[in-house]
Each structure stands twice: as structure tokens, then as C-alpha cells.
Coordinates of C-alpha atoms and ligand atoms in Angstrom, one line a residue:
M902 CA 109.2 -62.1 -22.5
A903 CA 107.3 -62.7 -19.3
C904 CA 107.3 -66.1 -17.8
M905 CA 104.0 -67.7 -18.9
A906 CA 103.8 -70.7 -16.7
Q907 CA 103.5 -70.5 -12.9
V908 CA 106.8 -71.0 -11.1
E909 CA 104.9 -72.1 -7.9
L910 CA 103.3 -74.9 -9.9
R911 CA 106.6 -76.0 -11.5
H912 CA 106.5 -79.8 -12.0
A913 CA 108.9 -81.5 -9.6
S914 CA 110.3 -83.7 -12.4
N915 CA 111.7 -80.9 -14.5
I916 CA 115.5 -80.9 -14.7
S917 CA 116.8 -77.8 -13.0
G918 CA 117.4 -74.7 -15.1
D919 CA 115.5 -71.9 -16.8
F920 CA 112.8 -73.7 -18.8
F921 CA 110.2 -75.7 -17.0
V922 CA 106.7 -77.1 -17.3
D923 CA 104.1 -76.5 -14.6
T924 CA 101.4 -78.9 -13.4
T925 CA 98.7 -77.4 -15.6
C926 CA 100.0 -79.4 -18.6
I927 CA 97.3 -81.4 -20.3
D928 CA 99.6 -83.8 -22.1
C929 CA 98.8 -82.7 -25.6
D930 CA 102.3 -83.8 -26.8
L931 CA 103.0 -80.6 -28.9
C932 CA 106.1 -79.5 -27.0
R933 CA 107.5 -83.0 -27.4
Q934 CA 106.9 -82.8 -31.1
I935 CA 108.3 -79.3 -31.5
A936 CA 111.3 -79.5 -29.1
P937 CA 112.0 -83.2 -28.6
D938 CA 115.6 -82.3 -27.3
S939 CA 114.1 -80.5 -24.3
F940 CA 110.7 -82.0 -23.5
S941 CA 109.7 -85.5 -22.6
D942 CA 106.7 -87.5 -21.3
I943 CA 106.5 -88.6 -17.7
G944 CA 103.3 -90.5 -18.0
D945 CA 100.4 -88.1 -18.2
Q946 CA 102.3 -84.8 -18.4
S947 CA 105.4 -83.3 -20.0
V948 CA 108.5 -81.9 -18.3
V949 CA 111.8 -80.4 -19.3
Y950 CA 114.4 -83.3 -19.3
H951 CA 117.2 -81.3 -20.9
Q952 CA 117.7 -77.6 -20.8
P953 CA 118.3 -76.1 -24.3
E954 CA 122.0 -75.5 -24.9
T955 CA 122.2 -74.4 -28.5
S956 CA 120.4 -71.5 -30.1
K957 CA 118.5 -74.0 -32.2
Q958 CA 117.3 -75.9 -29.1
E959 CA 116.3 -72.6 -27.4
F960 CA 114.4 -71.6 -30.5
S961 CA 112.5 -74.9 -30.5
A962 CA 111.7 -74.6 -26.8
L963 CA 110.4 -71.1 -27.4
K964 CA 108.2 -72.3 -30.2
A965 CA 106.8 -75.0 -27.9
L966 CA 106.2 -72.3 -25.3
I967 CA 104.3 -70.2 -27.8
T968 CA 102.3 -73.2 -29.0
C969 CA 101.4 -74.7 -25.6
P970 CA 97.6 -74.5 -25.3
T971 CA 97.6 -74.1 -21.5
A972 CA 100.6 -71.7 -21.1
S973 CA 102.2 -74.5 -19.0
I974 CA 105.8 -73.8 -20.3
G975 CA 107.8 -71.1 -18.7
S976 CA 111.3 -69.6 -18.5
L977 CA 112.8 -68.1 -15.3
R978 CA 114.7 -65.7 -17.4
N979 CA 113.2 -63.1 -19.7
R980 CA 113.8 -64.2 -23.2
N981 CA 113.0 -62.6 -26.5
A982 CA 110.4 -64.8 -28.2
K983 CA 109.8 -62.6 -31.2
A984 CA 111.4 -64.9 -33.7
A985 CA 109.5 -67.9 -32.3
V986 CA 106.2 -66.1 -32.5
A987 CA 107.0 -65.1 -36.1
A988 CA 107.9 -68.7 -37.0
Y989 CA 104.1 -69.5 -37.3
P990 CA 102.6 -70.6 -39.6
E991 CA 105.6 -72.8 -40.1
A992 CA 106.1 -74.6 -43.5
I993 CA 105.7 -78.4 -43.4
D994 CA 106.0 -79.2 -47.0
D995 CA 105.4 -77.1 -50.2
N996 CA 102.5 -74.8 -49.4
V997 CA 101.2 -76.6 -46.3
Y998 CA 101.9 -75.0 -42.9
F999 CA 101.5 -75.9 -39.2
C1000 CA 99.8 -73.0 -37.4
G1001 CA 101.2 -73.5 -33.9
F1002 CA 99.3 -71.4 -31.3
A1003 CA 97.2 -74.4 -30.1
S1004 CA 94.0 -73.8 -28.2
E1005 CA 93.0 -75.4 -24.9
S1006 CA 89.4 -75.7 -26.0
S1007 CA 90.5 -78.2 -28.7
Y1008 CA 92.8 -79.9 -26.2
G1009 CA 95.9 -78.7 -28.1
A1010 CA 94.9 -80.0 -31.5
S1011 CA 97.2 -79.1 -34.4
S1012 CA 95.7 -76.9 -37.1
Y1013 CA 97.1 -76.3 -40.6
L1014 CA 97.0 -73.7 -43.4
I1015 CA 97.1 -74.5 -47.1
V1016 CA 98.2 -71.4 -49.1
R1017 CA 96.7 -71.6 -52.6
P1018 CA 96.1 -69.1 -55.4
E1019 CA 92.4 -70.1 -55.3
G1020 CA 92.2 -69.1 -51.6
N1021 CA 93.8 -70.3 -48.5
V1022 CA 92.3 -73.1 -46.4
L1023 CA 92.6 -73.3 -42.6
I1024 CA 92.1 -76.8 -41.2
D1025 CA 90.7 -76.8 -37.7
S1026 CA 91.2 -73.8 -35.4
P1027 CA 94.3 -72.4 -33.8
R1028 CA 94.0 -69.9 -31.0
F1029 CA 92.9 -66.5 -32.4
A1030 CA 96.2 -64.9 -31.4
T1031 CA 97.0 -61.5 -32.9
P1032 CA 100.5 -62.3 -34.2
L1033 CA 99.2 -65.4 -36.0
V1034 CA 96.2 -63.5 -37.4
K1035 CA 98.6 -60.8 -38.8
R1036 CA 100.9 -63.4 -40.4
I1037 CA 98.0 -65.2 -42.0
E1038 CA 96.7 -61.8 -43.3
K1039 CA 100.1 -61.3 -45.0
M1040 CA 99.8 -64.8 -46.5
G1041 CA 96.5 -64.1 -48.1
G1042 CA 93.9 -64.6 -45.4
V1043 CA 91.5 -67.5 -45.1
R1044 CA 88.9 -68.4 -47.7
L1045 CA 87.8 -71.8 -46.4
M1046 CA 87.8 -73.1 -42.9
F1047 CA 87.6 -76.9 -42.8
L1048 CA 86.5 -78.2 -39.4
T1049 CA 87.3 -82.0 -39.2
H1050 CA 84.9 -82.6 -36.3
R1051 CA 83.0 -81.0 -33.4
D1052 CA 85.9 -81.2 -30.9
D1053 CA 88.5 -79.1 -32.6
V1054 CA 86.6 -76.0 -33.6
A1055 CA 88.1 -73.7 -30.9
D1056 CA 88.1 -70.0 -32.1
H1057 CA 86.4 -70.8 -35.4
E1058 CA 83.9 -67.9 -35.1
K1059 CA 86.6 -65.3 -34.7
W1060 CA 88.6 -66.7 -37.6
A1061 CA 85.6 -66.9 -39.8
A1062 CA 84.4 -63.4 -38.9
H1063 CA 87.8 -61.8 -39.3
F1064 CA 88.6 -63.3 -42.7
G1065 CA 85.0 -63.7 -44.0
A1066 CA 85.8 -67.4 -44.4
E1067 CA 83.3 -70.1 -45.3
R1068 CA 83.3 -72.7 -42.6
I1069 CA 82.7 -76.4 -43.6
L1070 CA 81.6 -79.0 -41.1
H1071 CA 79.6 -82.2 -41.4
R1072 CA 76.0 -81.8 -40.4
D1073 CA 76.1 -84.6 -37.9
D1074 CA 78.8 -82.7 -35.9
I1075 CA 77.1 -79.3 -35.9
S1076 CA 76.2 -78.2 -32.3
R1077 CA 75.0 -75.0 -30.8
S1078 CA 78.5 -73.4 -31.0
T1079 CA 78.8 -74.3 -34.7
S1080 CA 75.2 -73.6 -35.8
G1081 CA 76.4 -70.7 -37.8
V1082 CA 78.7 -72.6 -40.1
E1083 CA 78.2 -71.6 -43.7
R1084 CA 78.4 -75.1 -45.3
A1085 CA 77.4 -78.5 -44.0
V1086 CA 78.6 -81.7 -45.5
T1087 CA 76.0 -84.4 -45.4
G1088 CA 75.9 -88.2 -45.7
R1089 CA 78.9 -90.5 -46.3
D1090 CA 79.8 -89.6 -49.9
A1091 CA 83.0 -87.6 -50.6
V1092 CA 82.4 -84.0 -51.6
E1093 CA 84.7 -82.1 -54.0
L1094 CA 85.1 -78.7 -52.4
D1095 CA 87.4 -77.5 -55.2
Q1096 CA 89.4 -79.2 -57.9
D1097 CA 92.2 -80.2 -55.5
L1098 CA 90.2 -80.5 -52.2
L1099 CA 88.1 -83.5 -51.3
A1100 CA 86.1 -83.8 -48.1
I1101 CA 85.7 -87.4 -47.1
P1102 CA 83.2 -88.3 -44.3
T1103 CA 84.9 -90.7 -41.8
P1104 CA 82.3 -91.3 -39.1
G1105 CA 83.7 -93.0 -36.0
H1106 CA 85.6 -90.7 -33.7
T1107 CA 82.5 -88.6 -33.9
R1108 CA 79.4 -89.1 -36.0
G1109 CA 80.2 -86.4 -38.4
H1110 CA 84.0 -86.7 -38.5
T1111 CA 85.4 -85.7 -41.9
V1112 CA 88.9 -85.7 -43.3
L1113 CA 90.3 -83.4 -46.0
L1114 CA 92.4 -84.7 -48.9
Y1115 CA 94.4 -82.1 -50.8
R1116 CA 96.0 -82.8 -54.1
D1117 CA 95.9 -86.6 -53.5
R1118 CA 99.0 -86.0 -51.3
Y1119 CA 98.0 -84.5 -48.0
L1120 CA 95.4 -86.1 -45.7
F1121 CA 94.2 -83.8 -42.9
S1122 CA 93.0 -86.5 -40.7
G1123 CA 91.6 -84.8 -37.6
D1124 CA 91.2 -87.4 -34.8
H1125 CA 90.5 -90.2 -37.2
L1126 CA 94.0 -91.4 -37.9
W1127 CA 97.6 -90.4 -36.8
W1128 CA 101.1 -91.6 -36.6
S1129 CA 102.1 -93.3 -33.4
A1130 CA 105.7 -92.8 -32.4
A1131 CA 105.3 -95.5 -29.7
Y1132 CA 104.2 -98.1 -32.2
N1133 CA 105.9 -96.7 -35.2
S1134 CA 102.8 -97.1 -37.2
L1135 CA 99.6 -95.4 -38.4
N1136 CA 97.1 -95.7 -35.6
A1137 CA 93.6 -95.1 -34.4
S1138 CA 92.4 -95.9 -30.9
Q1139 CA 89.2 -97.1 -29.3
S1140 CA 90.1 -95.1 -26.2
V1141 CA 89.4 -91.9 -28.0
C1142 CA 86.5 -93.1 -30.2
W1143 CA 83.5 -91.2 -29.0
Y1144 CA 80.9 -92.5 -31.5
S1145 CA 81.4 -95.9 -33.0
W1146 CA 84.5 -98.1 -33.4
S1147 CA 82.8 -100.3 -36.0
E1148 CA 82.0 -97.2 -38.0
Q1149 CA 85.5 -95.9 -37.6
T1150 CA 86.9 -99.2 -38.9
R1151 CA 84.6 -99.0 -41.9
S1152 CA 85.6 -95.4 -42.5
M1153 CA 89.3 -96.5 -42.3
E1154 CA 88.6 -99.2 -44.9
Q1155 CA 87.1 -96.6 -47.2
L1156 CA 90.3 -94.5 -47.0
L1157 CA 92.0 -97.3 -48.9
D1158 CA 90.2 -96.0 -52.0
Y1159 CA 92.4 -92.9 -51.9
Q1160 CA 96.0 -92.1 -52.3
F1161 CA 98.1 -89.9 -50.1
E1162 CA 101.6 -89.4 -48.8
W1163 CA 101.1 -87.3 -45.7
V1164 CA 98.9 -87.8 -42.7
L1165 CA 98.4 -84.5 -40.8
P1166 CA 96.3 -85.1 -37.7
G1167 CA 94.8 -83.0 -35.0
H1168 CA 96.3 -85.1 -32.3
G1169 CA 99.2 -87.5 -32.6
R1170 CA 102.2 -87.3 -34.9
R1171 CA 102.2 -86.4 -38.5
V1172 CA 104.0 -88.6 -41.0
H1173 CA 105.3 -88.5 -44.6
L1174 CA 105.7 -91.9 -46.5
S1175 CA 105.6 -93.0 -50.0
S1176 CA 102.0 -93.6 -51.2
S1177 CA 102.8 -97.4 -51.4
L1178 CA 104.1 -97.5 -47.8
M1179 CA 101.2 -95.4 -46.6
R1180 CA 98.8 -97.9 -48.1
E1181 CA 100.6 -100.8 -46.4
Q1182 CA 100.4 -98.9 -43.1
L1183 CA 96.7 -98.1 -43.6
E1184 CA 96.0 -101.8 -44.5
S1185 CA 97.8 -102.9 -41.3
C1186 CA 95.8 -100.3 -39.3
V1187 CA 92.5 -101.6 -40.7
T1188 CA 93.5 -105.2 -39.9
R1189 CA 94.3 -104.3 -36.3
M1190 CA 91.0 -102.3 -36.0
R1191 CA 89.0 -105.3 -37.3
R1192 CA 90.8 -107.6 -34.8
Q1193 CA 90.0 -105.2 -31.9
S1194 CA 86.3 -105.1 -33.1
R1195 CA 86.1 -108.9 -33.0
V1196 CA 87.7 -109.0 -29.5
A1197 CA 85.2 -106.4 -28.3
S1198 CA 82.2 -108.2 -29.8
Ligands
LIG944 S1 102.5 -78.3 -25.1 FE1 101.9 -77.7 -23.0 S2 100.0 -78.8 -22.6 FE2 101.0 -79.8 -24.4 S3 102.3 -81.4 -23.5 FE3 103.6 -79.6 -23.7 S4 103.5 -78.5 -21.7 FE4 101.8 -80.0 -21.8

């Protein structure tokens, strides 16, 4: 495996050793999620704080290297990354997978695959990387491509063209680059895409942001809602709200009408809780959002 990152740009805060992060890192957090034993945060970038020692740690570091959207992770030694490449899509739970291979154009957003007899669903867009495409072909391809919002669409055209997938995006988030989507969700009402798939408009982060609820268990939450490891809670943030915080607060309240156990976001951490704990967390999140709205007004 060739070194992907640039040695001459190696971040000064990396611990010495083979693996390193260079200064092109955009702080998407994925390496810290995938290989927390090796990567840590130093403010607005990641570095290697502990060189992998076990084969498991090395495998995780290589998966982070493969997934990094900016090719900012490197190894001074040639390493065989075949198994790490083949690890994606990686099972999260049951028939739900994390795709890895993040794209810089979606700022390293996570994308997911649901494998279903009725046709697979790709949620947001990973990089259109040949090994991932081939793996997804073997897993049955892609029938629906659900785009949560305008920012995380990345290589959607290539995925849709390759698999003949129907893309779904809210009309309010369609732009020139997504004008060819096959299906537009409109308004604020939830739309049943299939028996087990519900598109729920959640305006706020963007005007047309929409989340996907699968089997009343998995909420693919885009940039509407995520788990914060720092606060140990479900979270949304005004600092990344591009459309309307009051609308996002209202959308969050409306999510209380639904039941789910998983939050699988584009950015931020994923989380699995019992549905009752998830509801408590969501209620607390809404309370904080309302308080922040009052402070701001
Ligand atoms: S995955 Fe890459 S871009 Fe993202 S935080 Fe790690 S090094 Fe930075």
C-alpha cells in the first residue's frame, strides 16, 4: 500500500512511528470513531497519539486510512490494506451497514446501507470508490438512494447511474447539482417510501433536511441530530444550523412522535439506546434547544 498522506505535511503533534496524520485533515472525526486507540483530537485536527501495537489496532487504523475523506492519514511503511478495504460496508446492526469511504465534498459525512429483500437503500453518498461499488454490487446493489439534505450528496450521480437507483431528496434542498433526482419529497408531512421506510422532513439544518426512519428502530438523522461524546447526550448545534434554529427545534419536537433505538448521523457519533432512554434524551435535547432559542431571541 502506498503512503496516502504527505510526509512533508506530517502534523508536528503526531507521536513518532509509522502512522501519521498530515495537516490537510478537515477534522471530520471519522478516524477517532473508527480507531480511537490510535487517533485523537488536538483542537481542530486529528493526530496519531498512539501507534497501533496489536493486529486489531492496526486493522482499525487502516480502516480509518481508507475512510479518511482527504487522504490525510499515512503510513511510512508499505502495508497491506486489502482486508481493511474489504471491511466496507461494515455491519453496524442486523442489516444496517456503515459504508466507510467518506467523501471530502460532503465533509466526511457518514453514509449507510440497508440491505433488504425489497431493494437496498443507500443513505447519503460515500465516495464512488471501485472496491466499495463492487462490494455493494455483491450485496444486491442500490434501489433507493436517500439524500438527507443538500450538503451530503457527494457522488450521488455516479451511484445512481451505476445502480439505476431512484434518488430521493426534499424539494427545498434540490440545487443545480441535484436537479436530476428522481423523486422529490415536499412539505412537512412524513412520506411512507415503503412499508418499513418513512421519510420525515426536519427543516432546520437546511430548509429541506429530511431524516429516514427504518423499521421504527433506526433513525438516519443526517445533520439534524447526533450523539455527542463530549456531552454524553443527543445533540444538535446552532453553530451548524444553516437555515433556522427555531425550525430545527420544531422539527426536533416532532420527532418525539416517533419511536427509534438508533441514531445514525452524517456527522457526529452514532448511538444505540433503548427506545425509552432515546425518548428521554430527545426530550432533553428539545428542552436545551428551546432554552437556546429563548436566549438568542
Ligand atoms: S478521518 Fe481524516 S479528515 Fe477526518 S479527522 Fe481523521 S484524519 Fe482528519
